[in-house]
Amino acid sequence: MQYHFTPKSRNAKIGPIPATTTSATSCPDACPLKEAGCYAAHGHVAMHWRAVTSGKRGGTLDALCDSVMALPDGTLWRHNVAGDLPGEGDTIHRQDMVALIEANIGKRGFTYTHKPPHLGDNATLIHYANNMGFTVNLSANTLAHADTLAALNIGPVVVVQDAIEGTRADTITPEGRKVATCPATYREDITCKTCGLCAVRDRKVIVGFPAHGAAKRAAANIAKGA
């Protein structure tokens, strides 16, 4: 599995912070966006992701951890513009995940995962990561799914929204949890760097991401439960 570290992202929504990409083989089959709806499967992100997956770019996990450990304390960084947590498919690789968590100590790393919590040690490792300061957001496919993940109490939750790209679509889940649309998706003056909400591991609000990218129609259908 390959990992690519970018010291300063040029992604307009992320802002100028360190960001990474992980081989596509890390993506779980449990993710419904894998076959249709994934924003990272198209455009410049996709070209870079394919190069990382093929081994033309990037390096080992050890090299990635060295880069993370070298960051100044308190640095906000995003793990995985594309890709998922260490481990092939649905399962998180314990040793590799612990190495990444330890590399992040003193930093403000955050990421997202579609790996199913009920499999193997996934839930334990996600909970451990959040307790250790490496924020792992559980990615939900629908508002009802967001309720299910939030009830696990192992980490913060994000959800894909059936909403118009570029608009604010704050709402509530079926069980009454607040959902706040990511401000970087509808305001040009906000980025991950200036917001940092997804790096807050003990937040209660669920962050919503309106379906976006070339496959946004398919993603919107997933958000509707279609």
mmCIF file of C-alpha atoms in Angstrom:
data_model
loop_
_atom_site.group_PDB
_atom_site.id
_atom_site.type_symbol
_atom_site.label_atom_id
_atom_site.label_comp_id
_atom_site.label_asym_id
_atom_site.label_seq_id
_atom_site.Cartn_x
_atom_site.Cartn_y
_atom_site.Cartn_z
ATOM 1 C CA MET A 1 0.000 0.000 0.000
ATOM 2 C CA GLN A 2 1.297 3.417 -0.994
ATOM 3 C CA TYR A 3 0.994 6.736 0.836
ATOM 4 C CA HIS A 4 1.662 10.191 -0.580
ATOM 5 C CA PHE A 5 2.382 13.213 1.619
ATOM 6 C CA THR A 6 1.814 16.737 0.314
ATOM 7 C CA PRO A 7 3.413 19.341 2.629
ATOM 8 C CA LYS A 8 1.107 22.133 1.448
ATOM 9 C CA SER A 9 -2.157 21.329 -0.300
ATOM 10 C CA ARG A 10 -3.240 23.405 -3.279
ATOM 11 C CA ASN A 11 -6.829 22.177 -2.995
ATOM 12 C CA ALA A 12 -9.076 25.250 -2.757
ATOM 13 C CA LYS A 13 -11.430 23.707 -0.187
ATOM 14 C CA ILE A 14 -8.717 22.203 2.013
ATOM 15 C CA GLY A 15 -6.420 25.207 2.047
ATOM 16 C CA PRO A 16 -2.629 25.302 2.473
ATOM 17 C CA ILE A 17 -2.203 22.518 5.032
ATOM 18 C CA PRO A 18 -0.415 19.155 4.792
ATOM 19 C CA ALA A 19 -2.560 16.458 3.182
ATOM 20 C CA THR A 20 -2.148 12.846 2.165
ATOM 21 C CA THR A 21 -3.444 10.275 -0.295
ATOM 22 C CA THR A 22 -3.616 6.500 0.245
ATOM 23 C CA SER A 23 -3.864 3.696 -2.322
ATOM 24 C CA ALA A 24 -7.381 2.937 -3.551
ATOM 25 C CA THR A 25 -7.010 -0.610 -2.223
ATOM 26 C CA SER A 26 -7.599 0.873 1.247
ATOM 27 C CA CYS A 27 -11.190 1.719 0.309
ATOM 28 C CA PRO A 28 -13.751 -0.674 1.800
ATOM 29 C CA ASP A 29 -16.255 -2.596 -0.275
ATOM 30 C CA ALA A 30 -18.774 -1.482 2.361
ATOM 31 C CA CYS A 31 -18.619 2.063 0.949
ATOM 32 C CA PRO A 32 -21.485 2.534 -1.544
ATOM 33 C CA LEU A 33 -19.599 5.439 -3.135
ATOM 34 C CA LYS A 34 -16.824 3.088 -4.229
ATOM 35 C CA GLU A 35 -18.613 1.984 -7.381
ATOM 36 C CA ALA A 36 -20.508 5.211 -8.057
ATOM 37 C CA GLY A 37 -20.543 8.625 -6.447
ATOM 38 C CA CYS A 38 -16.975 9.057 -5.160
ATOM 39 C CA TYR A 39 -15.744 12.592 -5.853
ATOM 40 C CA ALA A 40 -12.123 11.351 -5.876
ATOM 41 C CA ALA A 41 -12.745 9.076 -8.856
ATOM 42 C CA HIS A 42 -12.735 11.963 -11.303
ATOM 43 C CA GLY A 43 -10.590 14.934 -12.305
ATOM 44 C CA HIS A 44 -7.137 15.903 -11.017
ATOM 45 C CA VAL A 45 -7.638 14.115 -7.689
ATOM 46 C CA ALA A 46 -8.329 10.877 -9.572
ATOM 47 C CA MET A 47 -5.184 11.190 -11.708
ATOM 48 C CA HIS A 48 -3.040 11.693 -8.626
ATOM 49 C CA TRP A 49 -4.823 8.881 -6.778
ATOM 50 C CA ARG A 50 -4.209 6.443 -9.640
ATOM 51 C CA ALA A 51 -0.520 7.335 -9.627
ATOM 52 C CA VAL A 52 -0.308 6.666 -5.890
ATOM 53 C CA THR A 53 -2.224 3.392 -6.192
ATOM 54 C CA SER A 54 0.032 2.185 -9.028
ATOM 55 C CA GLY A 55 3.179 3.039 -7.066
ATOM 56 C CA LYS A 56 4.321 5.822 -9.391
ATOM 57 C CA ARG A 57 3.985 8.329 -6.556
ATOM 58 C CA GLY A 58 4.241 8.121 -2.817
ATOM 59 C CA GLY A 59 6.056 5.737 -0.531
ATOM 60 C CA THR A 60 5.757 3.559 2.541
ATOM 61 C CA LEU A 61 3.799 4.091 5.723
ATOM 62 C CA ASP A 62 7.093 4.566 7.574
ATOM 63 C CA ALA A 63 7.962 7.443 5.255
ATOM 64 C CA LEU A 64 4.534 8.989 5.813
ATOM 65 C CA CYS A 65 4.860 8.678 9.584
ATOM 66 C CA ASP A 66 8.290 10.332 9.447
ATOM 67 C CA SER A 67 6.764 13.266 7.551
ATOM 68 C CA VAL A 68 3.928 13.594 10.062
ATOM 69 C CA MET A 69 6.254 13.409 13.069
ATOM 70 C CA ALA A 70 8.404 16.174 11.525
ATOM 71 C CA LEU A 71 5.467 18.600 11.479
ATOM 72 C CA PRO A 72 5.512 21.330 14.150
ATOM 73 C CA ASP A 73 3.356 20.586 17.177
ATOM 74 C CA GLY A 74 -0.217 21.743 16.761
ATOM 75 C CA THR A 75 -0.178 21.438 12.959
ATOM 76 C CA LEU A 76 -3.573 20.811 11.393
ATOM 77 C CA TRP A 77 -3.283 18.201 8.650
ATOM 78 C CA ARG A 78 -5.704 16.097 6.648
ATOM 79 C CA HIS A 79 -5.122 12.406 6.159
ATOM 80 C CA ASN A 80 -6.604 11.174 2.886
ATOM 81 C CA VAL A 81 -7.934 13.511 0.285
ATOM 82 C CA ALA A 82 -8.540 10.119 -1.312
ATOM 83 C CA GLY A 83 -8.289 6.650 0.211
ATOM 84 C CA ASP A 84 -9.144 5.264 3.638
ATOM 85 C CA LEU A 85 -7.456 4.075 6.832
ATOM 86 C CA PRO A 86 -4.569 1.557 6.678
ATOM 87 C CA GLY A 87 -5.622 -1.919 5.645
ATOM 88 C CA GLU A 88 -6.967 -3.565 2.508
ATOM 89 C CA GLY A 89 -10.723 -3.323 2.012
ATOM 90 C CA ASP A 90 -13.089 -3.328 4.982
ATOM 91 C CA THR A 91 -10.576 -4.055 7.744
ATOM 92 C CA ILE A 92 -8.246 -1.623 9.520
ATOM 93 C CA HIS A 93 -4.678 -2.929 9.886
ATOM 94 C CA ARG A 94 -3.954 -2.703 13.610
ATOM 95 C CA GLN A 95 -0.159 -2.240 13.530
ATOM 96 C CA ASP A 96 -0.232 0.326 10.726
ATOM 97 C CA MET A 97 -3.083 2.255 12.309
ATOM 98 C CA VAL A 98 -1.324 2.434 15.673
ATOM 99 C CA ALA A 99 1.841 3.684 13.921
ATOM 100 C CA LEU A 100 -0.152 6.479 12.280
ATOM 101 C CA ILE A 101 -1.851 7.399 15.561
ATOM 102 C CA GLU A 102 1.488 7.595 17.360
ATOM 103 C CA ALA A 103 3.050 9.669 14.565
ATOM 104 C CA ASN A 104 0.266 12.207 15.027
ATOM 105 C CA ILE A 105 0.854 12.768 18.760
ATOM 106 C CA GLY A 106 1.104 16.529 19.310
ATOM 107 C CA LYS A 107 -0.392 17.286 15.876
ATOM 108 C CA ARG A 108 -4.005 17.845 14.806
ATOM 109 C CA GLY A 109 -4.553 15.181 12.191
ATOM 110 C CA PHE A 110 -8.058 14.382 10.988
ATOM 111 C CA THR A 111 -9.536 11.970 8.492
ATOM 112 C CA TYR A 112 -12.677 10.093 7.462
ATOM 113 C CA THR A 113 -13.500 6.409 7.149
ATOM 114 C CA HIS A 114 -16.124 4.225 5.541
ATOM 115 C CA LYS A 115 -14.635 1.072 7.051
ATOM 116 C CA PRO A 116 -17.485 -0.666 8.919
ATOM 117 C CA PRO A 117 -17.080 -0.354 12.716
ATOM 118 C CA HIS A 118 -18.591 -3.765 13.424
ATOM 119 C CA LEU A 119 -15.785 -5.686 11.709
ATOM 120 C CA GLY A 120 -12.782 -6.993 13.647
ATOM 121 C CA ASP A 121 -10.969 -4.356 15.688
ATOM 122 C CA ASN A 122 -12.245 -1.446 13.598
ATOM 123 C CA ALA A 123 -14.370 0.166 16.302
ATOM 124 C CA THR A 124 -11.671 -0.256 18.942
ATOM 125 C CA LEU A 125 -9.008 1.288 16.725
ATOM 126 C CA ILE A 126 -11.224 4.209 15.674
ATOM 127 C CA HIS A 127 -12.086 4.920 19.303
ATOM 128 C CA TYR A 128 -8.425 4.684 20.298
ATOM 129 C CA ALA A 129 -7.406 7.075 17.510
ATOM 130 C CA ASN A 130 -9.904 9.684 18.653
ATOM 131 C CA ASN A 131 -8.866 9.332 22.294
ATOM 132 C CA MET A 132 -5.239 9.836 21.242
ATOM 133 C CA GLY A 133 -5.930 13.025 19.302
ATOM 134 C CA PHE A 134 -6.052 11.644 15.760
ATOM 135 C CA THR A 135 -9.602 12.527 14.726
ATOM 136 C CA VAL A 136 -11.331 9.826 12.696
ATOM 137 C CA ASN A 137 -14.739 10.868 11.384
ATOM 138 C CA LEU A 138 -17.187 8.046 10.727
ATOM 139 C CA SER A 139 -18.686 8.536 7.258
ATOM 140 C CA ALA A 140 -22.432 7.975 7.002
ATOM 141 C CA ASN A 141 -24.365 7.384 3.803
ATOM 142 C CA THR A 142 -27.759 8.678 4.979
ATOM 143 C CA LEU A 143 -29.157 10.670 7.904
ATOM 144 C CA ALA A 144 -30.458 7.467 9.489
ATOM 145 C CA HIS A 145 -27.022 5.879 9.098
ATOM 146 C CA ALA A 146 -25.528 8.947 10.792
ATOM 147 C CA ASP A 147 -27.727 8.268 13.818
ATOM 148 C CA THR A 148 -26.506 4.669 13.926
ATOM 149 C CA LEU A 149 -22.846 5.689 13.808
ATOM 150 C CA ALA A 150 -23.256 8.508 16.330
ATOM 151 C CA ALA A 151 -24.846 6.080 18.798
ATOM 152 C CA LEU A 152 -21.606 4.052 18.850
ATOM 153 C CA ASN A 153 -19.839 6.915 20.670
ATOM 154 C CA ILE A 154 -16.466 6.070 19.157
ATOM 155 C CA GLY A 155 -15.913 9.212 17.122
ATOM 156 C CA PRO A 156 -17.506 12.189 15.358
ATOM 157 C CA VAL A 157 -19.727 11.654 12.328
ATOM 158 C CA VAL A 158 -20.052 13.165 8.857
ATOM 159 C CA VAL A 159 -22.737 12.451 6.277
ATOM 160 C CA VAL A 160 -23.286 12.906 2.546
ATOM 161 C CA GLN A 161 -26.258 15.187 1.895
ATOM 162 C CA ASP A 162 -28.848 15.196 -0.844
ATOM 163 C CA ALA A 163 -28.452 18.925 -1.298
ATOM 164 C CA ILE A 164 -27.511 21.378 -4.025
ATOM 165 C CA GLU A 165 -23.756 21.800 -4.240
ATOM 166 C CA GLY A 166 -22.678 25.223 -3.008
ATOM 167 C CA THR A 167 -25.666 25.756 -0.737
ATOM 168 C CA ARG A 168 -26.094 25.541 3.012
ATOM 169 C CA ALA A 169 -28.392 22.659 3.972
ATOM 170 C CA ASP A 170 -28.351 22.439 7.775
ATOM 171 C CA THR A 171 -30.863 19.870 9.001
ATOM 172 C CA ILE A 172 -31.517 17.273 11.693
ATOM 173 C CA THR A 173 -31.362 13.488 11.628
ATOM 174 C CA PRO A 174 -34.404 11.260 12.253
ATOM 175 C CA GLU A 175 -33.333 11.043 15.915
ATOM 176 C CA GLY A 176 -32.917 14.803 16.264
ATOM 177 C CA ARG A 177 -29.142 15.228 15.929
ATOM 178 C CA LYS A 178 -27.999 18.510 14.368
ATOM 179 C CA VAL A 179 -26.330 18.400 10.954
ATOM 180 C CA ALA A 180 -24.281 21.424 9.874
ATOM 181 C CA THR A 181 -23.234 21.666 6.241
ATOM 182 C CA CYS A 182 -19.465 22.014 5.811
ATOM 183 C CA PRO A 183 -18.930 25.782 5.418
ATOM 184 C CA ALA A 184 -16.104 25.265 2.926
ATOM 185 C CA THR A 185 -18.670 23.846 0.489
ATOM 186 C CA TYR A 186 -20.715 27.044 0.284
ATOM 187 C CA ARG A 187 -18.336 29.853 1.326
ATOM 188 C CA GLU A 188 -15.266 30.756 -0.703
ATOM 189 C CA ASP A 189 -13.562 32.388 2.287
ATOM 190 C CA ILE A 190 -13.509 29.203 4.388
ATOM 191 C CA THR A 191 -11.238 26.170 4.048
ATOM 192 C CA CYS A 192 -10.305 23.203 6.226
ATOM 193 C CA LYS A 193 -7.403 25.335 7.431
ATOM 194 C CA THR A 194 -9.607 28.165 8.673
ATOM 195 C CA CYS A 195 -12.485 25.986 9.898
ATOM 196 C CA GLY A 196 -11.033 22.886 11.550
ATOM 197 C CA LEU A 197 -14.449 21.521 12.616
ATOM 198 C CA CYS A 198 -13.726 18.027 11.274
ATOM 199 C CA ALA A 199 -10.653 17.896 13.534
ATOM 200 C CA VAL A 200 -12.776 18.377 16.674
ATOM 201 C CA ARG A 201 -13.091 14.815 17.923
ATOM 202 C CA ASP A 202 -15.554 15.476 20.760
ATOM 203 C CA ARG A 203 -18.030 17.581 18.802
ATOM 204 C CA LYS A 204 -21.711 16.619 18.860
ATOM 205 C CA VAL A 205 -22.770 18.214 15.582
ATOM 206 C CA ILE A 206 -22.661 16.022 12.479
ATOM 207 C CA VAL A 207 -20.950 17.644 9.499
ATOM 208 C CA GLY A 208 -22.797 17.337 6.192
ATOM 209 C CA PHE A 209 -21.218 17.267 2.747
ATOM 210 C CA PRO A 210 -23.572 17.957 -0.173
ATOM 211 C CA ALA A 211 -23.025 15.518 -3.019
ATOM 212 C CA HIS A 212 -20.377 17.042 -5.263
ATOM 213 C CA GLY A 213 -18.031 16.272 -8.114
ATOM 214 C CA ALA A 214 -18.668 14.605 -11.464
ATOM 215 C CA ALA A 215 -20.609 11.772 -9.797
ATOM 216 C CA LYS A 216 -22.718 13.971 -7.531
ATOM 217 C CA ARG A 217 -26.021 12.633 -8.887
ATOM 218 C CA ALA A 218 -25.112 9.096 -7.872
ATOM 219 C CA ALA A 219 -23.918 10.315 -4.456
ATOM 220 C CA ALA A 220 -27.172 12.222 -3.964
ATOM 221 C CA ASN A 221 -29.152 9.063 -4.662
ATOM 222 C CA ILE A 222 -27.132 7.247 -1.992
ATOM 223 C CA ALA A 223 -27.869 10.053 0.469
ATOM 224 C CA LYS A 224 -31.585 9.628 -0.260
ATOM 225 C CA GLY A 225 -31.303 5.894 0.367
ATOM 226 C CA ALA A 226 -32.162 5.176 -3.250
#
